[in-house]
Amino acid sequence: MTGNGDRHAPPARDQAEAVASSRLTARGQALSKLLPGALSKFRPTVGAEIDEVTCLVGREWVVDVAVLLKSDAALAFDYFRLLTVVDYVETAREFEVVYHLYSLERRHKMALKTRVPESDPWVTSVSGVWRGANWYEREMHDLFGVVFRGHPDLDRLILPDDFEGFPGRKAYPLYEYGEY
Amino acid sequence: MTARVPGAAGSPQTLDMMVNMGPQHPATHGVFRMELAIDGERVVGLIPHIGYLHRGSEKLCEHEIYSQIITLFDRLDYVSNFNNELGLVLAVEKLMEIQVPERASYVRMILCELNRIASHLLFVGTFALDAGAMTPSLYTFRDREMIQALFEATSGARMMHNFFRVGGIKEDVADDFVVRVDRLLGELERGIDEVDGMLSFGEVLLARTKGVGVISGPDAIDWGMSGPCLRASNVPYDVRVDEPYCLYDRVEFGVPVGTQGDSWDRYYTRVVEMRESVKIVRQCLAQLQPGPIMAQLRRIARPPKGEVYAHAENPRGDFGVYIVSDGGERPYRLKVRPPSYCNLMPLRDLVVGSYIADAVVILGSLDIVLGEVDR
């Protein structure tokens, strides 16, 4: 995995252009128009990736945004699909936390994103909003060392309790390890 | 785990006993461990422990080219290998905007639906074992073996097929494929009816599973459950209907739902689902036409820079793949949404308050595969 620097940088393209050139469905188009107004007080950056609406917010707002996304009748994101951390430490010294959400009621989907610096990686926990986020947050804390503030129990989940280091990170070696 | 709980009025105070179930236990279906706190026969606390099978699959994927990742996906949910492979190739194809030839899509659907039946047959057999019935597992393993034999004839392997490719399938199916699958479907229908008649409405199974491990629809949604476990709680969510992939919009099938959300509903939803899968395969066979099986591509897939989330309906539920590509031939980041991981999350809520023997039935009814829970 060697490559020039900016190939690995988080996407920072023109968001309006991204929406226009994407393959959003009619529901996705409607959602991308709805989101900037509904979340205006959190100053979101709304964009698109292929057929998914994306929305970038500050990490301190994540839990408030989550509450709004779930409770607002027009948004109604009741289904938590997936939580991911993407490691951009090499180029941007930060992690990107991605929440894939779905609405079983409205049948639309989105990816909520936030960025946390490597030096102090924390984000507010959404496990109180969707219980399905509980193990994902523990797993991502386990593998990447991102702290989910407000999580009821951030113990190691899939690694042994006395494991050292965060093996999900790019900086963690793949082959140079001893037998556990 | 040895907290003091007040006993019933008039009875002496008792201490909870801690029982360790797993990771080497026949009823945990793999290397899953739970710490149970029990008060007499009642479960009063549960701590699940996973990770015994963690192989770092997602990190390994970052170091392999896409065609090599297919073999890693075979080993996630190791009883529905075709469905896993499909999730990956769908994601890469979506990212690269590849149009898959129709014949390849139909063959994929046939194999995936047969794999769904094989997986559900395994579930029915082991679930009956969990509830104390030995015989059904012998019948379902017999039927499953017929499907495995077809898979072996098609892909060369009983389980780790490595058969789907980005843009199509590895090689065309044999000349007698349609005849063979058609004959197999008849035998499967007979086998499903047989085990259904033997087990489903038996007094003992009903007593062991009715009203055991109940979860309501809204709770199941909040926990992110999917597949038969969610549909048993009367939520008709199926990726094949919601966001059709392959050519599922060209076949007709029903989405069975339960009413109570108990262990029996989770069991019976799967039994009915097997019959729907048979219907899908029949329609695919009728629509299967000769033609190319691979899209015209360069040998090594190199998707453009971007992010994609694609998902498919696995036997266990909504199987998602999230790929971040930097334009190279290896993914920059790959994350799997394993359905049985999400189905396992509410285990504590389901089990606490029931009898210790019911814990085995409830865990069995969730039908977890630790290969994909731990990855």
XYZ file of C-alpha atoms in Angstrom:
555
model
C 0.000 0.000 0.000
C 2.420 2.651 -1.095
C 1.069 5.550 -3.002
C 1.460 9.245 -3.360
C 0.115 11.342 -0.554
C -3.077 12.918 -1.734
C -4.502 9.694 -3.146
C -5.246 8.733 0.440
C -6.637 12.068 1.569
C -10.305 12.158 2.563
C -12.577 13.287 -0.247
C -12.827 17.066 -0.402
C -14.432 17.723 -3.741
C -17.079 20.254 -4.667
C -20.173 18.879 -2.929
C -22.767 20.455 -5.232
C -20.979 18.951 -8.198
C -20.860 15.585 -6.448
C -24.642 15.601 -5.981
C -25.211 16.587 -9.607
C -22.936 13.862 -11.017
C -24.073 11.084 -8.709
C -26.514 8.249 -9.400
C -28.961 9.230 -6.654
C -32.458 7.818 -6.858
C -35.479 10.121 -6.654
C -35.656 9.464 -2.914
C -31.965 10.285 -2.580
C -32.384 13.532 -4.500
C -35.286 14.540 -2.274
C -33.278 13.704 0.833
C -30.239 15.685 -0.289
C -32.499 18.733 -0.706
C -34.156 18.166 2.660
C -31.032 17.675 4.786
C -29.344 21.121 4.631
C -32.503 22.807 5.933
C -33.356 20.208 8.556
C -29.827 20.173 10.002
C -29.022 23.864 9.384
C -28.019 24.634 12.970
C -25.290 21.980 12.783
C -23.833 23.462 9.566
C -23.692 20.156 7.644
C -21.864 19.555 4.375
C -24.249 17.530 2.220
C -22.842 15.578 -0.705
C -23.219 12.271 -2.477
C -21.255 9.084 -3.118
C -22.653 7.006 -6.001
C -26.207 6.368 -4.760
C -25.727 7.398 -1.140
C -26.392 10.852 0.317
C -23.519 11.885 2.581
C -23.608 14.462 5.352
C -20.518 15.683 7.205
C -20.983 17.286 10.639
C -18.717 18.300 13.524
C -17.999 15.504 15.994
C -19.509 17.354 18.959
C -22.872 17.433 17.153
C -23.107 13.776 16.183
C -25.462 12.699 18.948
C -27.732 15.749 18.490
C -27.834 15.166 14.749
C -28.616 11.505 15.391
C -31.548 12.362 17.664
C -32.915 14.747 15.052
C -32.448 12.276 12.194
C -34.347 9.636 14.100
C -37.162 11.789 15.487
C -37.897 14.115 12.559
C -40.993 12.756 10.802
C -39.715 13.590 7.309
C -36.321 11.944 7.930
C -37.253 9.066 10.299
C -33.912 7.223 10.224
C -34.923 4.319 12.443
C -32.474 1.663 11.245
C -28.757 1.687 12.056
C -26.887 -0.239 9.394
C -23.184 0.133 9.908
C -20.511 2.106 11.715
C -17.062 2.376 10.195
C -13.843 4.187 11.011
C -11.571 4.997 8.068
C -7.931 5.729 8.820
C -6.618 8.883 7.084
C -3.802 9.412 9.585
C -1.025 9.146 6.995
C -2.189 12.187 5.055
C -4.654 14.164 7.145
C -3.782 13.093 10.712
C -7.417 12.186 11.302
C -9.992 9.413 11.273
C -13.298 9.548 9.493
C -16.247 7.981 11.325
C -19.033 6.883 8.973
C -22.578 5.964 10.048
C -24.746 4.218 7.473
C -28.393 4.870 8.238
C -31.647 3.717 6.709
C -35.287 4.568 7.179
C -37.616 1.591 7.050
C -40.519 4.004 7.097
C -39.381 6.410 4.359
C -37.154 3.909 2.501
C -34.250 6.314 2.113
C -30.642 5.988 3.197
C -27.653 8.157 3.986
C -24.110 8.108 5.296
C -23.487 10.462 8.206
C -19.829 11.360 8.591
C -17.616 13.118 11.052
C -13.867 13.560 11.379
C -11.764 13.201 14.506
C -8.074 14.136 14.890
C -5.594 11.344 15.577
C -4.209 13.172 18.630
C -7.535 13.176 20.484
C -9.944 10.788 18.756
C -13.322 11.067 20.417
C -16.871 11.386 19.207
C -20.182 11.404 21.032
C -21.841 7.992 21.259
C -25.098 7.262 19.434
C -25.751 3.938 21.181
C -28.436 5.709 23.213
C -30.224 6.696 20.013
C -29.951 3.397 18.137
C -29.152 0.422 20.366
C -27.795 -1.331 17.282
C -24.776 0.999 17.399
C -23.643 -0.451 20.719
C -21.345 -3.255 19.576
C -20.146 -1.331 16.529
C -18.858 1.452 18.747
C -17.141 -1.058 21.020
C -15.588 -2.770 18.010
C -14.322 0.480 16.527
C -12.900 1.504 19.898
C -11.274 -1.902 20.017
C -9.657 -1.745 16.593
C -9.040 1.981 16.081
C -8.913 3.517 19.547
C -11.669 6.017 18.788
C -13.429 6.895 22.047
C -17.231 7.080 21.955
C -18.147 9.455 24.771
C -21.273 8.474 26.631
C -21.134 4.793 25.666
C -22.282 2.691 28.638
C -19.500 0.103 28.414
C -16.525 0.551 26.081
C -14.704 -2.673 27.031
C -12.767 -4.665 24.477
C -15.227 -6.673 22.391
C -13.458 -8.843 19.845
C -9.867 -8.596 21.080
C -8.606 -10.026 24.374
C -8.881 -7.682 27.352
C -5.100 -7.353 27.732
C -4.365 -6.736 24.050
C -2.136 -3.736 23.362
C -2.441 -1.435 20.384
C -5.130 -0.774 17.803
C -4.742 -3.290 14.976
C -7.296 -1.679 12.659
C -5.052 1.328 12.101
C -2.872 1.531 9.020
C 0.178 2.081 11.213
C -0.285 -1.293 12.933
C 1.878 -3.874 11.133
C 0.140 -6.746 9.352
C 2.892 -9.343 9.493
C 5.390 -8.318 12.167
C 3.706 -9.638 15.275
C 4.439 -12.377 17.753
C 2.232 -15.253 18.721
C -0.413 -14.145 21.138
C -21.701 -11.590 38.331
C -22.409 -12.878 41.818
C -24.627 -10.008 42.899
C -27.026 -10.719 45.707
C -30.623 -10.620 44.591
C -33.557 -10.761 46.944
C -35.325 -14.108 46.912
C -39.074 -14.504 46.699
C -41.055 -13.416 49.730
C -40.460 -15.766 52.632
C -37.701 -17.720 50.919
C -34.096 -17.505 52.080
C -31.753 -15.068 50.344
C -29.732 -16.802 47.661
C -26.602 -15.949 45.714
C -26.659 -16.076 41.915
C -24.586 -18.793 40.390
C -22.320 -18.009 37.452
C -22.406 -20.523 34.621
C -19.934 -20.286 31.788
C -21.388 -21.468 28.495
C -18.882 -21.842 25.680
C -16.645 -21.218 23.836
C -16.448 -25.008 23.478
C -20.097 -25.902 23.892
C -22.238 -27.774 21.366
C -25.210 -25.430 21.773
C -23.372 -22.171 21.090
C -22.941 -23.027 17.393
C -19.283 -22.127 17.237
C -16.863 -20.366 19.509
C -19.320 -18.105 21.268
C -19.188 -17.735 25.032
C -21.758 -16.343 27.395
C -21.532 -15.825 31.105
C -24.895 -16.602 32.602
C -25.916 -15.542 36.069
C -28.613 -17.936 37.201
C -30.945 -17.953 40.150
C -32.191 -21.512 40.347
C -33.299 -22.289 36.802
C -33.859 -18.645 35.874
C -31.315 -16.555 33.985
C -30.891 -13.190 35.706
C -27.842 -11.866 33.865
C -25.926 -12.504 30.674
C -22.622 -11.231 29.335
C -21.833 -12.296 25.755
C -18.196 -12.711 24.694
C -17.252 -12.827 21.046
C -13.955 -12.619 19.176
C -12.601 -16.149 19.519
C -12.645 -16.466 15.737
C -11.381 -12.966 14.954
C -8.953 -13.215 12.043
C -8.783 -9.566 11.099
C -10.468 -10.247 7.763
C -11.210 -6.596 7.097
C -7.599 -5.596 7.620
C -6.401 -8.517 5.493
C -8.675 -7.292 2.683
C -6.768 -3.996 2.557
C -3.713 -5.954 1.463
C -5.274 -8.135 -1.243
C -6.499 -7.393 -4.735
C -10.256 -7.697 -5.231
C -10.198 -11.151 -6.823
C -8.240 -12.453 -3.832
C -10.736 -10.956 -1.381
C -13.444 -13.280 -2.710
C -11.724 -16.201 -0.972
C -11.734 -14.284 2.314
C -15.453 -13.631 1.976
C -16.097 -17.359 1.552
C -14.836 -17.726 5.086
C -17.045 -15.128 6.769
C -20.430 -16.820 6.911
C -19.192 -20.303 6.157
C -22.587 -21.891 5.557
C -23.762 -19.380 2.923
C -20.607 -18.802 0.916
C -22.235 -17.845 -2.384
C -24.264 -15.101 -0.713
C -21.127 -13.604 0.827
C -19.275 -13.616 -2.470
C -22.254 -11.911 -4.051
C -22.163 -9.068 -1.507
C -18.551 -8.296 -2.378
C -18.816 -8.501 -6.152
C -21.992 -6.383 -6.095
C -20.126 -3.650 -4.225
C -17.167 -3.638 -6.612
C -19.452 -3.762 -9.652
C -21.478 -0.829 -8.319
C -18.300 1.168 -7.789
C -16.998 0.379 -11.272
C -20.416 0.693 -12.970
C -20.187 -2.767 -14.510
C -23.145 -4.282 -16.326
C -23.216 -7.991 -15.503
C -24.447 -10.342 -18.287
C -27.920 -11.686 -17.661
C -26.904 -15.325 -17.693
C -24.324 -14.660 -14.965
C -26.931 -12.877 -12.855
C -29.396 -15.745 -13.155
C -26.770 -18.330 -12.260
C -25.816 -16.201 -9.263
C -29.432 -16.008 -8.137
C -29.943 -19.767 -8.544
C -26.836 -20.564 -6.547
C -27.603 -17.981 -3.856
C -31.160 -19.178 -3.358
C -30.029 -22.800 -3.202
C -27.435 -21.687 -0.672
C -30.207 -20.019 1.314
C -32.113 -23.306 1.367
C -28.956 -25.195 2.400
C -28.324 -22.711 5.204
C -31.916 -22.832 6.441
C -31.902 -26.638 6.319
C -28.837 -26.614 8.529
C -30.652 -24.196 10.832
C -33.769 -26.368 11.059
C -31.681 -29.409 11.911
C -29.552 -27.738 14.565
C -32.512 -25.846 16.002
C -34.344 -29.133 16.462
C -31.227 -30.501 18.165
C -31.218 -27.480 20.489
C -34.828 -28.224 21.378
C -34.032 -31.865 22.007
C -35.083 -33.546 18.752
C -32.437 -35.705 17.149
C -34.197 -37.027 14.048
C -34.854 -33.862 11.954
C -31.152 -33.058 11.735
C -30.543 -36.383 9.973
C -33.202 -35.527 7.376
C -32.060 -31.944 6.806
C -28.393 -32.919 6.515
C -29.384 -35.488 3.902
C -31.171 -32.802 1.871
C -28.424 -30.246 2.379
C -25.890 -32.737 1.097
C -27.754 -32.905 -2.231
C -27.342 -29.136 -2.606
C -23.674 -29.365 -1.659
C -23.174 -32.041 -4.311
C -24.629 -29.690 -6.924
C -22.342 -26.892 -5.697
C -19.366 -29.220 -5.950
C -20.282 -30.141 -9.521
C -20.662 -26.450 -10.392
C -17.783 -24.748 -8.597
C -15.483 -27.612 -7.658
C -15.899 -27.165 -3.918
C -18.548 -28.077 -1.410
C -18.198 -24.907 0.623
C -15.339 -22.531 -0.200
C -16.452 -22.001 -3.785
C -14.517 -18.940 -4.981
C -16.880 -18.940 -7.959
C -18.213 -15.414 -8.413
C -16.035 -12.849 -10.135
C -16.199 -9.088 -10.461
C -18.270 -8.837 -13.653
C -19.659 -12.362 -13.764
C -18.903 -15.926 -12.735
C -15.792 -18.072 -13.035
C -17.044 -20.495 -15.658
C -20.289 -21.511 -17.272
C -22.431 -24.152 -15.631
C -22.527 -27.723 -16.969
C -24.911 -28.685 -19.769
C -27.104 -30.718 -17.455
C -27.309 -27.934 -14.862
C -30.929 -26.984 -15.542
C -32.123 -30.591 -15.534
C -30.176 -31.346 -12.411
C -31.373 -28.289 -10.485
C -34.953 -28.994 -11.545
C -34.750 -32.538 -10.209
C -33.069 -31.260 -7.051
C -35.906 -28.774 -6.435
C -38.464 -31.579 -6.470
C -36.457 -33.548 -3.935
C -35.953 -30.465 -1.780
C -39.669 -29.672 -1.751
C -40.390 -33.187 -0.614
C -37.693 -32.924 2.046
C -38.936 -29.553 3.307
C -42.513 -30.839 3.531
C -41.289 -33.902 5.357
C -39.349 -32.063 8.027
C -42.037 -29.383 8.300
C -44.711 -32.016 8.896
C -42.529 -33.853 11.357
C -41.362 -30.894 13.418
C -43.142 -27.546 13.036
C -46.436 -28.150 14.805
C -45.255 -30.883 17.131
C -46.441 -30.383 20.676
C -42.961 -30.594 22.165
C -41.424 -28.004 19.807
C -44.345 -25.630 20.328
C -43.988 -25.952 24.100
C -40.277 -25.256 23.903
C -40.383 -22.319 21.478
C -43.769 -20.533 21.591
C -43.501 -17.305 23.563
C -39.785 -17.891 24.211
C -37.385 -15.047 23.441
C -39.987 -12.538 22.266
C -38.822 -9.305 20.639
C -41.211 -6.675 19.308
C -40.935 -5.158 15.844
C -39.794 -1.679 16.977
C -37.196 -3.205 19.317
C -35.876 -5.476 16.585
C -35.523 -2.466 14.257
C -33.773 -0.436 16.944
C -31.247 -3.246 17.486
C -30.586 -3.373 13.747
C -31.779 -6.958 13.378
C -32.446 -8.181 9.859
C -33.410 -11.211 7.852
C -35.746 -13.859 9.247
C -35.098 -12.616 12.806
C -36.542 -9.202 11.932
C -39.326 -10.543 9.736
C -40.437 -12.898 12.514
C -41.332 -9.720 14.442
C -43.703 -8.725 11.642
C -41.400 -6.243 9.883
C -41.462 -7.085 6.157
C -37.959 -5.802 5.345
C -36.146 -7.767 2.659
C -33.301 -6.281 0.608
C -34.363 -8.330 -2.410
C -37.644 -6.395 -2.458
C -36.494 -3.079 -1.027
C -33.456 -2.480 -3.215
C -33.499 -5.260 -5.822
C -30.080 -6.391 -6.986
C -29.158 -8.964 -9.656
C -32.489 -9.602 -11.405
C -34.730 -10.031 -8.388
C -37.132 -7.502 -9.877
C -37.955 -10.072 -12.579
C -39.069 -12.869 -10.276
C -42.101 -13.098 -8.044
C -41.875 -14.315 -4.497
C -43.428 -13.684 -1.119
C -41.751 -12.310 1.989
C -42.970 -14.413 4.918
C -43.391 -12.611 8.223
C -44.164 -13.824 11.716
C -46.592 -12.297 14.173
C -45.225 -12.773 17.695
C -41.460 -12.391 17.232
C -40.765 -15.478 19.344
C -38.404 -18.379 18.691
C -41.054 -20.392 16.890
C -41.772 -17.509 14.495
C -38.074 -17.169 13.758
C -37.998 -20.895 13.005
C -41.123 -21.004 10.884
C -40.256 -17.870 8.885
C -37.232 -19.756 7.628
C -39.244 -22.856 6.740
C -41.632 -20.777 4.617
C -38.704 -18.863 3.147
C -37.206 -22.084 1.812
C -40.359 -22.681 -0.237
C -40.156 -19.118 -1.601
C -36.541 -19.760 -2.588
C -37.626 -22.855 -4.500
C -40.117 -20.650 -6.380
C -37.378 -18.134 -7.235
C -35.050 -20.838 -8.533
C -37.834 -22.296 -10.722
C -38.451 -18.878 -12.300
C -34.716 -18.323 -12.824
C -34.395 -21.690 -14.554
C -37.244 -20.781 -16.885
C -35.649 -17.429 -17.727
C -32.059 -18.696 -18.057
C -30.795 -18.179 -21.620
C -27.442 -18.968 -23.226
C -25.066 -16.026 -23.378
C -21.865 -14.551 -22.030
C -21.016 -15.070 -18.373
C -18.404 -12.354 -17.880
C -18.417 -8.636 -18.644
C -15.525 -7.384 -20.761
C -12.998 -6.160 -18.208
C -9.292 -5.917 -17.659
C -7.819 -8.821 -15.722
C -7.260 -6.937 -12.475
C -10.176 -4.859 -11.237
C -9.141 -1.299 -10.495
C -12.176 0.690 -9.307
C -12.128 4.477 -9.436
C -11.590 6.583 -6.333
C -14.764 6.698 -4.282
C -16.906 5.026 -1.667
C -19.644 2.479 -2.063
C -22.086 0.633 0.153
C -23.807 -2.360 -1.386
C -25.888 -4.980 0.332
C -27.705 -8.217 -0.339
C -30.143 -10.441 1.497
C -28.176 -13.285 3.046
C -29.834 -16.251 4.739
C -29.117 -14.442 7.996
C -30.180 -10.979 6.887
C -28.921 -7.744 5.421
C -25.282 -8.369 4.461
C -23.565 -5.089 3.588
C -20.141 -4.257 2.202
C -18.641 -0.785 2.464
C -15.581 -0.138 0.300
C -13.419 2.980 0.275
C -11.304 2.935 -2.867
C -8.311 5.165 -3.504
C -8.200 4.194 -7.176
C -5.773 1.358 -6.582
C -6.200 -2.349 -7.139
C -6.628 -2.947 -3.402
C -9.364 -1.385 -1.247
C -8.239 1.419 1.037
C -10.777 0.305 3.614
C -13.304 -2.490 3.567
C -15.993 -3.027 6.181
C -18.586 -5.748 6.370
C -22.016 -5.450 7.915
C -22.473 -8.971 9.249
C -26.177 -9.724 9.808
C -25.697 -12.255 12.592
C -23.545 -9.743 14.514
C -26.559 -7.421 14.645
C -28.953 -10.279 15.369
C -26.810 -11.347 18.318
C -26.721 -7.897 19.949
C -30.117 -8.109 21.729
C -29.303 -11.533 23.203
C -29.225 -10.275 26.784
C -32.687 -8.736 26.491
C -34.039 -11.904 24.916
C -32.610 -14.358 27.417
C -32.747 -12.617 30.802
C -35.847 -13.747 32.675
C -36.212 -17.067 30.893
C -35.093 -20.543 31.930
C -31.528 -21.649 31.310
C -32.726 -24.343 28.875
C -34.508 -21.611 26.905
C -31.230 -19.721 26.497
C -30.091 -22.559 24.221
C -33.284 -22.373 22.155
C -33.174 -18.564 21.877
C -29.547 -18.543 20.780
C -30.314 -21.302 18.304
C -33.272 -19.377 16.886
C -31.019 -16.394 16.076
C -28.933 -18.696 13.831
C -25.567 -17.033 14.280
C -22.400 -17.963 12.431
C -19.322 -16.944 14.357
C -17.223 -16.688 11.235
C -19.026 -13.496 10.338
C -19.684 -12.273 13.876
C -15.964 -12.212 14.649
C -14.590 -11.775 11.141
